[in-house]
Amino acid sequence: MQTQVFDVLIRGAEVIDGRKRPRFKADVGIRGTVIAALGDLSAAQADKVVDARGKIVAPGFIDAHSHDDQALLLQPQMGFKLSQGVTAVVTGNCGISVAPLYPDSPMPAPLNLLSDAATRFSTFEAYLQALRASPPAIHVIPLVGHTTLRVRAMADLDRAANPPEMAAMQALLREALAAGAVGLSSGTYYPPAAAASTQELCKLAQPLAEFGALYVSHMRDEAAHSQQSIAETFKIGQRAQASVIISHHKLQGQANWGNSAQTLPQIEAAMRRQCVSLDCYPYHASSTILHLQEERLSGRIVIADSAAHPELQGQELGDIARRWQVSRAEASARLQPASAIYFNMDERDVQRILAFGPTMIGSDGVPSNERPHPRLWGTFPRVLGHYSRDLGLFPLETAVWKMTGLTAEVFGIDKRGVLAEGHYADLCVFDPQTVRDTATFDDPKQPAAGIDCVIVNGAIAYEQGVYLGSRTGTVLQRTVPAKTSPGLQALPDPASSL
Ligand code: ZN
Ligand code: CU
């Protein structure tokens, strides 16, 4: 028998394959961009051998929710993701995408988190061309944002779109979908899209069905009116015959703590009649623009960035307002433009949502912030280490599935997210004993511990804390849209739970 030869050989690891199956022992042989063999490869040879005894090899993690649109071009090494084992990111979330925008388009918050004017593109095709011409270290799964379309097509954002504006937005949406956007995101919570009616979104979303594309929603309300917002999101998906994703599901504001006990059954019921999924980040604090409305400024709020008062970064809004002897709303107005971290969720809701069968993991990190939320650097190892290993919220196999196989199924990404022969070699080798997030609210730009080796399309991109400079990321396409809600099988049979 001939000796098998590989480009890269991962020896001695236990495989967690991203299908939620129990781990098993196998070597992984890579040739070119593909996993060529899986099994006992002790007789094989390779140019590069990764000794992974005692370690886990899993599919590379897919970040279901990001704001990395510009970072992929500006920081193509993508260290804050690669160092977590992430090999693909969804971009354009919360209604905010970098295309189609003109270089001089108005950038009302939160669109201004795409702060670099040189990497905005007037067509979606131009954005994807730029990524292909200057590839990042990891793959991209792009969404086009409703807020971006509004800014591009409407002169006045304080009302619903009129018929000519609707037609213009639909044409731009079609251009994006034809170029390769996998769906439409919206963020009606934020002022530039808050005046959009349900009707506007139902109508705009019409082309999604034809492309088999997704509707992804940062909902109008994640506090007292969560259930109405969830119902609105499902309605838009139903009218457009599109699969729906509820972004970063959470319950904000102390008065609403515990309400995940109602929202999750509501989501579960919808999953049985239409295609629905959701993502979540593993922290009980959120991060976004510093709001101006008094009702959005309760609880502990830490200033992450302030252009007007950079010296107040890291301080609490309540303290600043007291010192200035003004209301929180007034203090917020003086700090603009600014972003903040809001300690406004209940840890029990976070855990219930993370543990909910069909929930995917998404970071929602914002790389342009000076002092980012630690989720930017810590999300994936935090789920593996803190929530799965240390708290025992779910088995490691489930944790991996929530960031690989499940996510690939939701986004319709073929031959990734599951570690199998013939699939692309996007892989993460990690130590199940030591993997953990080290990024904190005080010191947020810290790479994870326990991530040994990350491989993107067959190339080793990160090994033992060193970025190797490979830039093998591609723009991924949605090829196999799911027919039923992905992850439904993770839920109890409704008959047996009666
Ligand atoms: Zn959002
Ligand atoms: Cu987001």
PDB file of N, CA and C in Angstrom, residues 348-412:
ATOM      1  N   ARG A 348     -29.667  35.263  34.169  1.00  0.00           N
ATOM      2  CA  ARG A 348     -30.512  34.063  34.001  1.00  0.00           C
ATOM      3  C   ARG A 348     -31.175  34.025  32.628  1.00  0.00           C
ATOM      4  N   ASP A 349     -31.551  35.207  32.108  1.00  0.00           N
ATOM      5  CA  ASP A 349     -32.082  35.252  30.735  1.00  0.00           C
ATOM      6  C   ASP A 349     -30.987  34.867  29.740  1.00  0.00           C
ATOM      7  N   VAL A 350     -29.782  35.416  29.948  1.00  0.00           N
ATOM      8  CA  VAL A 350     -28.679  35.103  29.027  1.00  0.00           C
ATOM      9  C   VAL A 350     -28.473  33.595  28.965  1.00  0.00           C
ATOM     10  N   GLN A 351     -28.459  32.959  30.128  1.00  0.00           N
ATOM     11  CA  GLN A 351     -28.209  31.509  30.149  1.00  0.00           C
ATOM     12  C   GLN A 351     -29.361  30.733  29.531  1.00  0.00           C
ATOM     13  N   ARG A 352     -30.578  31.171  29.790  1.00  0.00           N
ATOM     14  CA  ARG A 352     -31.732  30.456  29.233  1.00  0.00           C
ATOM     15  C   ARG A 352     -31.721  30.561  27.699  1.00  0.00           C
ATOM     16  N   ILE A 353     -31.380  31.747  27.192  1.00  0.00           N
ATOM     17  CA  ILE A 353     -31.359  31.938  25.732  1.00  0.00           C
ATOM     18  C   ILE A 353     -30.203  31.163  25.097  1.00  0.00           C
ATOM     19  N   LEU A 354     -29.024  31.208  25.734  1.00  0.00           N
ATOM     20  CA  LEU A 354     -27.882  30.448  25.192  1.00  0.00           C
ATOM     21  C   LEU A 354     -28.189  28.958  25.154  1.00  0.00           C
ATOM     22  N   ALA A 355     -28.848  28.466  26.201  1.00  0.00           N
ATOM     23  CA  ALA A 355     -29.096  27.023  26.315  1.00  0.00           C
ATOM     24  C   ALA A 355     -30.263  26.568  25.451  1.00  0.00           C
ATOM     25  N   PHE A 356     -31.081  27.508  24.986  1.00  0.00           N
ATOM     26  CA  PHE A 356     -32.214  27.171  24.117  1.00  0.00           C
ATOM     27  C   PHE A 356     -31.661  26.443  22.887  1.00  0.00           C
ATOM     28  N   GLY A 357     -32.233  25.280  22.539  1.00  0.00           N
ATOM     29  CA  GLY A 357     -31.659  24.413  21.511  1.00  0.00           C
ATOM     30  C   GLY A 357     -31.168  25.145  20.276  1.00  0.00           C
ATOM     31  N   PRO A 358     -32.052  25.872  19.573  1.00  0.00           N
ATOM     32  CA  PRO A 358     -31.666  26.410  18.256  1.00  0.00           C
ATOM     33  C   PRO A 358     -30.857  27.707  18.284  1.00  0.00           C
ATOM     34  N   THR A 359     -30.414  28.188  19.426  1.00  0.00           N
ATOM     35  CA  THR A 359     -29.689  29.462  19.472  1.00  0.00           C
ATOM     36  C   THR A 359     -28.259  29.328  18.941  1.00  0.00           C
ATOM     37  N   MET A 360     -27.927  30.184  17.965  1.00  0.00           N
ATOM     38  CA  MET A 360     -26.553  30.241  17.441  1.00  0.00           C
ATOM     39  C   MET A 360     -25.749  31.256  18.261  1.00  0.00           C
ATOM     40  N   ILE A 361     -24.425  31.164  18.147  1.00  0.00           N
ATOM     41  CA  ILE A 361     -23.556  32.126  18.811  1.00  0.00           C
ATOM     42  C   ILE A 361     -23.110  33.192  17.805  1.00  0.00           C
ATOM     43  N   GLY A 362     -23.299  34.458  18.181  1.00  0.00           N
ATOM     44  CA  GLY A 362     -22.816  35.578  17.364  1.00  0.00           C
ATOM     45  C   GLY A 362     -22.206  36.599  18.295  1.00  0.00           C
ATOM     46  N   SER A 363     -21.146  37.274  17.855  1.00  0.00           N
ATOM     47  CA  SER A 363     -20.434  38.163  18.792  1.00  0.00           C
ATOM     48  C   SER A 363     -21.077  39.544  18.901  1.00  0.00           C
ATOM     49  N   ASP A 364     -21.571  40.087  17.788  1.00  0.00           N
ATOM     50  CA  ASP A 364     -22.042  41.481  17.740  1.00  0.00           C
ATOM     51  C   ASP A 364     -20.926  42.461  18.118  1.00  0.00           C
ATOM     52  N   GLY A 365     -19.676  42.054  17.983  1.00  0.00           N
ATOM     53  CA  GLY A 365     -18.561  42.938  18.327  1.00  0.00           C
ATOM     54  C   GLY A 365     -18.445  44.101  17.354  1.00  0.00           C
ATOM     55  N   VAL A 366     -17.928  45.222  17.869  1.00  0.00           N
ATOM     56  CA  VAL A 366     -17.733  46.415  17.031  1.00  0.00           C
ATOM     57  C   VAL A 366     -16.249  46.766  17.015  1.00  0.00           C
ATOM     58  N   PRO A 367     -15.540  46.393  15.932  1.00  0.00           N
ATOM     59  CA  PRO A 367     -14.082  46.547  15.938  1.00  0.00           C
ATOM     60  C   PRO A 367     -13.608  47.994  15.867  1.00  0.00           C
ATOM     61  N   SER A 368     -14.483  48.941  15.458  1.00  0.00           N
ATOM     62  CA  SER A 368     -14.008  50.326  15.344  1.00  0.00           C
ATOM     63  C   SER A 368     -13.995  51.054  16.687  1.00  0.00           C
ATOM     64  N   ASN A 369     -14.596  50.463  17.718  1.00  0.00           N
ATOM     65  CA  ASN A 369     -14.588  51.132  19.026  1.00  0.00           C
ATOM     66  C   ASN A 369     -13.195  51.105  19.652  1.00  0.00           C
ATOM     67  N   GLU A 370     -12.809  52.242  20.255  1.00  0.00           N
ATOM     68  CA  GLU A 370     -11.545  52.350  20.969  1.00  0.00           C
ATOM     69  C   GLU A 370     -11.483  51.362  22.131  1.00  0.00           C
ATOM     70  N   ARG A 371     -12.581  51.317  22.868  1.00  0.00           N
ATOM     71  CA  ARG A 371     -12.658  50.439  24.020  1.00  0.00           C
ATOM     72  C   ARG A 371     -13.847  49.526  23.783  1.00  0.00           C
ATOM     73  N   PRO A 372     -13.639  48.442  23.023  1.00  0.00           N
ATOM     74  CA  PRO A 372     -14.778  47.614  22.614  1.00  0.00           C
ATOM     75  C   PRO A 372     -15.354  46.806  23.773  1.00  0.00           C
ATOM     76  N   HIS A 373     -16.561  46.360  23.585  1.00  0.00           N
ATOM     77  CA  HIS A 373     -17.159  45.354  24.478  1.00  0.00           C
ATOM     78  C   HIS A 373     -16.270  44.100  24.357  1.00  0.00           C
ATOM     79  N   PRO A 374     -16.032  43.388  25.458  1.00  0.00           N
ATOM     80  CA  PRO A 374     -15.120  42.220  25.382  1.00  0.00           C
ATOM     81  C   PRO A 374     -15.606  41.109  24.463  1.00  0.00           C
ATOM     82  N   ARG A 375     -16.869  41.154  24.063  1.00  0.00           N
ATOM     83  CA  ARG A 375     -17.395  40.142  23.141  1.00  0.00           C
ATOM     84  C   ARG A 375     -16.635  40.144  21.818  1.00  0.00           C
ATOM     85  N   LEU A 376     -16.019  41.265  21.464  1.00  0.00           N
ATOM     86  CA  LEU A 376     -15.273  41.337  20.203  1.00  0.00           C
ATOM     87  C   LEU A 376     -14.143  40.312  20.165  1.00  0.00           C
ATOM     88  N   TRP A 377     -13.480  40.138  21.308  1.00  0.00           N
ATOM     89  CA  TRP A 377     -12.333  39.214  21.393  1.00  0.00           C
ATOM     90  C   TRP A 377     -12.663  37.909  22.125  1.00  0.00           C
ATOM     91  N   GLY A 378     -13.807  37.879  22.846  1.00  0.00           N
ATOM     92  CA  GLY A 378     -13.988  36.767  23.789  1.00  0.00           C
ATOM     93  C   GLY A 378     -15.168  35.837  23.582  1.00  0.00           C
ATOM     94  N   THR A 379     -16.078  36.171  22.664  1.00  0.00           N
ATOM     95  CA  THR A 379     -17.354  35.452  22.590  1.00  0.00           C
ATOM     96  C   THR A 379     -17.226  33.927  22.516  1.00  0.00           C
ATOM     97  N   PHE A 380     -16.449  33.425  21.561  1.00  0.00           N
ATOM     98  CA  PHE A 380     -16.476  31.979  21.287  1.00  0.00           C
ATOM     99  C   PHE A 380     -15.780  31.176  22.394  1.00  0.00           C
ATOM    100  N   PRO A 381     -14.545  31.571  22.804  1.00  0.00           N
ATOM    101  CA  PRO A 381     -13.933  30.847  23.927  1.00  0.00           C
ATOM    102  C   PRO A 381     -14.739  30.973  25.226  1.00  0.00           C
ATOM    103  N   ARG A 382     -15.498  32.054  25.378  1.00  0.00           N
ATOM    104  CA  ARG A 382     -16.327  32.204  26.584  1.00  0.00           C
ATOM    105  C   ARG A 382     -17.455  31.164  26.618  1.00  0.00           C
ATOM    106  N   VAL A 383     -18.031  30.895  25.445  1.00  0.00           N
ATOM    107  CA  VAL A 383     -19.068  29.861  25.390  1.00  0.00           C
ATOM    108  C   VAL A 383     -18.446  28.484  25.658  1.00  0.00           C
ATOM    109  N   LEU A 384     -17.289  28.217  25.045  1.00  0.00           N
ATOM    110  CA  LEU A 384     -16.635  26.909  25.222  1.00  0.00           C
ATOM    111  C   LEU A 384     -16.139  26.713  26.652  1.00  0.00           C
ATOM    112  N   GLY A 385     -15.495  27.746  27.189  1.00  0.00           N
ATOM    113  CA  GLY A 385     -14.847  27.625  28.497  1.00  0.00           C
ATOM    114  C   GLY A 385     -15.809  27.921  29.641  1.00  0.00           C
ATOM    115  N   HIS A 386     -16.245  29.153  29.714  1.00  0.00           N
ATOM    116  CA  HIS A 386     -17.073  29.572  30.848  1.00  0.00           C
ATOM    117  C   HIS A 386     -18.425  28.847  30.873  1.00  0.00           C
ATOM    118  N   TYR A 387     -19.175  28.936  29.779  1.00  0.00           N
ATOM    119  CA  TYR A 387     -20.547  28.419  29.827  1.00  0.00           C
ATOM    120  C   TYR A 387     -20.634  26.902  29.692  1.00  0.00           C
ATOM    121  N   SER A 388     -19.837  26.306  28.781  1.00  0.00           N
ATOM    122  CA  SER A 388     -19.946  24.854  28.615  1.00  0.00           C
ATOM    123  C   SER A 388     -19.135  24.114  29.688  1.00  0.00           C
ATOM    124  N   ARG A 389     -17.835  24.370  29.771  1.00  0.00           N
ATOM    125  CA  ARG A 389     -16.996  23.595  30.707  1.00  0.00           C
ATOM    126  C   ARG A 389     -17.248  23.994  32.158  1.00  0.00           C
ATOM    127  N   ASP A 390     -17.151  25.284  32.476  1.00  0.00           N
ATOM    128  CA  ASP A 390     -17.159  25.692  33.881  1.00  0.00           C
ATOM    129  C   ASP A 390     -18.570  25.672  34.494  1.00  0.00           C
ATOM    130  N   LEU A 391     -19.558  26.165  33.770  1.00  0.00           N
ATOM    131  CA  LEU A 391     -20.917  26.167  34.314  1.00  0.00           C
ATOM    132  C   LEU A 391     -21.727  24.935  33.916  1.00  0.00           C
ATOM    133  N   GLY A 392     -21.248  24.186  32.913  1.00  0.00           N
ATOM    134  CA  GLY A 392     -21.975  22.981  32.498  1.00  0.00           C
ATOM    135  C   GLY A 392     -23.333  23.280  31.883  1.00  0.00           C
ATOM    136  N   LEU A 393     -23.450  24.437  31.224  1.00  0.00           N
ATOM    137  CA  LEU A 393     -24.738  24.829  30.648  1.00  0.00           C
ATOM    138  C   LEU A 393     -25.180  23.865  29.539  1.00  0.00           C
ATOM    139  N   PHE A 394     -24.192  23.351  28.796  1.00  0.00           N
ATOM    140  CA  PHE A 394     -24.462  22.324  27.775  1.00  0.00           C
ATOM    141  C   PHE A 394     -23.141  21.635  27.459  1.00  0.00           C
ATOM    142  N   PRO A 395     -23.211  20.418  26.867  1.00  0.00           N
ATOM    143  CA  PRO A 395     -21.966  19.701  26.542  1.00  0.00           C
ATOM    144  C   PRO A 395     -21.139  20.462  25.501  1.00  0.00           C
ATOM    145  N   LEU A 396     -19.859  20.186  25.482  1.00  0.00           N
ATOM    146  CA  LEU A 396     -18.965  20.854  24.529  1.00  0.00           C
ATOM    147  C   LEU A 396     -19.407  20.601  23.083  1.00  0.00           C
ATOM    148  N   GLU A 397     -19.929  19.411  22.823  1.00  0.00           N
ATOM    149  CA  GLU A 397     -20.396  19.082  21.468  1.00  0.00           C
ATOM    150  C   GLU A 397     -21.532  20.023  21.044  1.00  0.00           C
ATOM    151  N   THR A 398     -22.391  20.361  21.991  1.00  0.00           N
ATOM    152  CA  THR A 398     -23.501  21.285  21.707  1.00  0.00           C
ATOM    153  C   THR A 398     -22.963  22.694  21.498  1.00  0.00           C
ATOM    154  N   ALA A 399     -22.017  23.088  22.346  1.00  0.00           N
ATOM    155  CA  ALA A 399     -21.415  24.424  22.211  1.00  0.00           C
ATOM    156  C   ALA A 399     -20.813  24.585  20.815  1.00  0.00           C
ATOM    157  N   VAL A 400     -20.055  23.575  20.373  1.00  0.00           N
ATOM    158  CA  VAL A 400     -19.415  23.647  19.056  1.00  0.00           C
ATOM    159  C   VAL A 400     -20.476  23.708  17.953  1.00  0.00           C
ATOM    160  N   TRP A 401     -21.505  22.888  18.062  1.00  0.00           N
ATOM    161  CA  TRP A 401     -22.575  22.885  17.044  1.00  0.00           C
ATOM    162  C   TRP A 401     -23.228  24.268  16.917  1.00  0.00           C
ATOM    163  N   LYS A 402     -23.432  24.951  18.039  1.00  0.00           N
ATOM    164  CA  LYS A 402     -24.071  26.276  18.036  1.00  0.00           C
ATOM    165  C   LYS A 402     -23.219  27.330  17.327  1.00  0.00           C
ATOM    166  N   MET A 403     -21.944  27.021  17.082  1.00  0.00           N
ATOM    167  CA  MET A 403     -21.076  27.994  16.407  1.00  0.00           C
ATOM    168  C   MET A 403     -20.507  27.434  15.098  1.00  0.00           C
ATOM    169  N   THR A 404     -21.013  26.252  14.678  1.00  0.00           N
ATOM    170  CA  THR A 404     -20.496  25.657  13.427  1.00  0.00           C
ATOM    171  C   THR A 404     -21.624  25.079  12.559  1.00  0.00           C
ATOM    172  N   GLY A 405     -21.986  23.829  12.831  1.00  0.00           N
ATOM    173  CA  GLY A 405     -22.954  23.132  11.984  1.00  0.00           C
ATOM    174  C   GLY A 405     -24.304  23.820  11.920  1.00  0.00           C
ATOM    175  N   LEU A 406     -24.799  24.255  13.064  1.00  0.00           N
ATOM    176  CA  LEU A 406     -26.089  24.942  13.097  1.00  0.00           C
ATOM    177  C   LEU A 406     -26.038  26.228  12.275  1.00  0.00           C
ATOM    178  N   THR A 407     -24.989  26.996  12.461  1.00  0.00           N
ATOM    179  CA  THR A 407     -24.861  28.284  11.789  1.00  0.00           C
ATOM    180  C   THR A 407     -24.727  28.101  10.275  1.00  0.00           C
ATOM    181  N   ALA A 408     -23.946  27.096   9.868  1.00  0.00           N
ATOM    182  CA  ALA A 408     -23.802  26.823   8.432  1.00  0.00           C
ATOM    183  C   ALA A 408     -25.148  26.429   7.831  1.00  0.00           C
ATOM    184  N   GLU A 409     -25.951  25.702   8.579  1.00  0.00           N
ATOM    185  CA  GLU A 409     -27.262  25.293   8.080  1.00  0.00           C
ATOM    186  C   GLU A 409     -28.185  26.512   7.947  1.00  0.00           C
ATOM    187  N   VAL A 410     -28.186  27.363   8.964  1.00  0.00           N
ATOM    188  CA  VAL A 410     -29.044  28.555   8.930  1.00  0.00           C
ATOM    189  C   VAL A 410     -28.675  29.444   7.736  1.00  0.00           C
ATOM    190  N   PHE A 411     -27.386  29.643   7.507  1.00  0.00           N
ATOM    191  CA  PHE A 411     -26.966  30.553   6.435  1.00  0.00           C
ATOM    192  C   PHE A 411     -26.822  29.840   5.088  1.00  0.00           C
ATOM    193  N   GLY A 412     -27.049  28.527   5.075  1.00  0.00           N
ATOM    194  CA  GLY A 412     -27.008  27.792   3.818  1.00  0.00           C
ATOM    195  C   GLY A 412     -25.612  27.712   3.230  1.00  0.00           C
TER     196      GLY A 412
END
